Amino acid sequence: MIGLVGLSMLIDLTSQRVPNILISIGLVVGLMLDIMEPSSISVMDSILGFTLGFALFLYPYSKSYLGAGDLKLIAMIGVYLGPFGTMATILYTSLFGGVCVLLYLVYVWIKNMNFPKNSIHVSSRTRLPYAGAIFLGVCLELLKPNLLLNAI
């Protein structure tokens, strides 16, 4: 899963798209793992994680704050992490996304200070690739148990 999310991030950074083929592969593999490996999360938890990720990103998508690829990507992640892991990932993703937006606004502000005649206008249509924040949120959720154990 982390490989698919990482690849989605790289493609999103370069083309501002998350390919449906990556989402489809992730969904199929995730559900197959749940069926074939009883020690992982249950199929019901996968369905709940998928539904929760989709439902929580549906409103931002409907307001054009996120793209359809980001919506499908977080839903696919829910298949692997279940409802609780998906909630934590969305929380971490939101924090990383907020930091990315703040850094971008600081960048635009500094650029405007240096070049007032050629000022850069930030409109509500400015798009930032969000798959990077999703990738960081997933990484933090997956590494969280190891980070806690190392801190003790």
Short mmCIF file of C-alpha atoms in Angstrom, two decimals:
data_model
loop_
_atom_site.label_atom_id
_atom_site.label_comp_id
_atom_site.label_asym_id
_atom_site.label_seq_id
_atom_site.Cartn_x
_atom_site.Cartn_y
_atom_site.Cartn_z
CA MET A 1 0.00 0.00 0.00
CA ILE A 2 2.71 2.47 0.94
CA GLY A 3 4.32 1.96 -2.47
CA LEU A 4 1.07 2.75 -4.28
CA VAL A 5 0.49 5.84 -2.15
CA GLY A 6 4.08 6.97 -2.71
CA LEU A 7 3.76 6.48 -6.47
CA SER A 8 0.43 8.34 -6.40
CA MET A 9 2.15 11.21 -4.61
CA LEU A 10 4.92 11.43 -7.21
CA ILE A 11 2.44 11.37 -10.09
CA ASP A 12 0.23 13.94 -8.33
CA LEU A 13 3.21 16.25 -7.82
CA THR A 14 4.12 16.14 -11.51
CA SER A 15 0.72 15.96 -13.22
CA GLN A 16 -1.84 16.88 -10.52
CA ARG A 17 -3.62 13.58 -11.12
CA VAL A 18 -3.87 10.31 -9.23
CA PRO A 19 -4.30 7.49 -11.77
CA ASN A 20 -7.35 5.30 -11.38
CA ILE A 21 -5.28 2.22 -12.20
CA LEU A 22 -3.26 2.67 -9.00
CA ILE A 23 -6.44 3.02 -6.96
CA SER A 24 -7.95 -0.07 -8.62
CA ILE A 25 -4.84 -2.17 -7.99
CA GLY A 26 -4.77 -1.03 -4.38
CA LEU A 27 -8.43 -1.89 -3.82
CA VAL A 28 -8.15 -5.36 -5.36
CA VAL A 29 -4.93 -6.25 -3.53
CA GLY A 30 -6.24 -4.89 -0.22
CA LEU A 31 -9.46 -6.88 -0.37
CA MET A 32 -7.63 -10.03 -1.49
CA LEU A 33 -5.24 -9.72 1.47
CA ASP A 34 -8.18 -9.37 3.85
CA ILE A 35 -9.83 -12.49 2.47
CA MET A 36 -6.67 -14.62 2.25
CA GLU A 37 -4.91 -13.53 5.45
CA PRO A 38 -7.10 -13.84 8.56
CA SER A 39 -4.54 -12.12 10.81
CA SER A 40 -5.01 -8.79 9.03
CA ILE A 41 -8.08 -6.62 9.48
CA SER A 42 -11.43 -8.15 8.60
CA VAL A 43 -13.28 -7.57 5.36
CA MET A 44 -15.91 -5.65 7.31
CA ASP A 45 -13.24 -3.33 8.77
CA SER A 46 -11.88 -2.79 5.26
CA ILE A 47 -15.32 -1.85 3.98
CA LEU A 48 -15.85 0.47 6.96
CA GLY A 49 -12.43 2.08 6.41
CA PHE A 50 -13.18 2.57 2.72
CA THR A 51 -16.60 4.06 3.45
CA LEU A 52 -15.30 6.32 6.20
CA GLY A 53 -12.43 7.66 4.09
CA PHE A 54 -14.76 8.27 1.17
CA ALA A 55 -17.45 9.90 3.33
CA LEU A 56 -15.07 12.23 5.18
CA PHE A 57 -13.38 13.47 2.00
CA LEU A 58 -16.65 13.75 0.04
CA TYR A 59 -17.54 17.20 1.39
CA PRO A 60 -14.15 18.80 0.61
CA TYR A 61 -14.34 17.19 -2.82
CA SER A 62 -17.84 18.57 -3.40
CA LYS A 63 -16.51 22.07 -2.62
CA SER A 64 -13.53 21.53 -4.99
CA TYR A 65 -11.01 21.69 -2.15
CA LEU A 66 -9.75 18.24 -3.15
CA GLY A 67 -9.63 16.36 -6.42
CA ALA A 68 -11.37 13.09 -7.18
CA GLY A 69 -8.03 11.26 -7.07
CA ASP A 70 -7.45 12.39 -3.48
CA LEU A 71 -10.94 11.21 -2.53
CA LYS A 72 -10.38 7.79 -4.10
CA LEU A 73 -6.87 7.52 -2.65
CA ILE A 74 -8.00 8.01 0.95
CA ALA A 75 -10.86 5.55 0.38
CA MET A 76 -8.36 2.97 -0.94
CA ILE A 77 -6.16 3.53 2.11
CA GLY A 78 -9.18 2.77 4.29
CA VAL A 79 -9.25 -0.77 2.89
CA TYR A 80 -5.83 -1.40 4.43
CA LEU A 81 -6.15 0.52 7.70
CA GLY A 82 -9.76 -0.03 8.72
CA PRO A 83 -11.93 2.67 10.32
CA PHE A 84 -9.65 3.65 13.21
CA GLY A 85 -6.48 3.77 11.12
CA THR A 86 -8.32 5.75 8.46
CA MET A 87 -9.50 8.30 11.03
CA ALA A 88 -5.96 8.74 12.37
CA THR A 89 -4.56 9.02 8.83
CA ILE A 90 -7.11 11.69 7.95
CA LEU A 91 -6.18 13.64 11.08
CA TYR A 92 -2.45 13.45 10.28
CA THR A 93 -3.12 14.23 6.61
CA SER A 94 -5.09 17.33 7.59
CA LEU A 95 -2.25 18.54 9.78
CA PHE A 96 0.36 17.97 7.05
CA GLY A 97 -1.95 19.56 4.46
CA GLY A 98 -2.37 22.65 6.63
CA VAL A 99 1.39 22.99 7.01
CA CYS A 100 1.83 22.65 3.24
CA VAL A 101 -0.73 25.39 2.59
CA LEU A 102 0.91 27.69 5.14
CA LEU A 103 4.33 27.12 3.57
CA TYR A 104 2.90 27.85 0.15
CA LEU A 105 1.30 31.08 1.37
CA VAL A 106 4.58 32.18 2.98
CA TYR A 107 6.35 31.42 -0.29
CA VAL A 108 3.86 33.55 -2.25
CA TRP A 109 4.11 36.34 0.32
CA ILE A 110 7.92 36.40 0.11
CA LYS A 111 7.78 36.27 -3.68
CA ASN A 112 5.37 39.24 -3.71
CA MET A 113 7.68 41.22 -1.41
CA ASN A 114 10.63 40.69 -3.73
CA PHE A 115 8.76 41.34 -6.97
CA PRO A 116 5.95 43.82 -6.28
CA LYS A 117 5.49 44.76 -9.95
CA ASN A 118 5.10 41.15 -11.01
CA SER A 119 2.97 40.16 -8.06
CA ILE A 120 1.68 36.65 -7.85
CA HIS A 121 -2.02 36.32 -7.32
CA VAL A 122 -3.29 33.40 -5.26
CA SER A 123 -6.83 32.62 -6.25
CA SER A 124 -9.29 30.15 -4.85
CA ARG A 125 -8.59 28.07 -7.97
CA THR A 126 -4.93 27.51 -7.01
CA ARG A 127 -4.35 23.75 -6.79
CA LEU A 128 -1.85 22.12 -4.48
CA PRO A 129 -1.22 18.38 -4.84
CA TYR A 130 -2.72 16.81 -1.71
CA ALA A 131 -1.42 13.27 -2.25
CA GLY A 132 1.82 14.38 -0.61
CA ALA A 133 -0.02 15.21 2.60
CA ILE A 134 -1.91 11.92 2.35
CA PHE A 135 1.39 10.05 1.94
CA LEU A 136 2.87 11.74 5.02
CA GLY A 137 -0.31 10.99 7.00
CA VAL A 138 -0.15 7.31 6.05
CA CYS A 139 3.55 7.12 6.92
CA LEU A 140 2.92 8.64 10.34
CA GLU A 141 0.03 6.25 11.02
CA LEU A 142 2.11 3.23 9.99
CA LEU A 143 5.20 4.33 11.93
CA LYS A 144 3.34 5.52 15.03
CA PRO A 145 3.67 2.27 17.05
CA ASN A 146 7.41 2.12 16.34
CA LEU A 147 7.87 5.78 17.28
CA LEU A 148 6.07 5.24 20.59
CA LEU A 149 8.12 2.14 21.42
CA ASN A 150 11.38 3.93 20.66
CA ALA A 151 10.38 6.87 22.88
CA ILE A 152 9.92 4.61 25.90
#
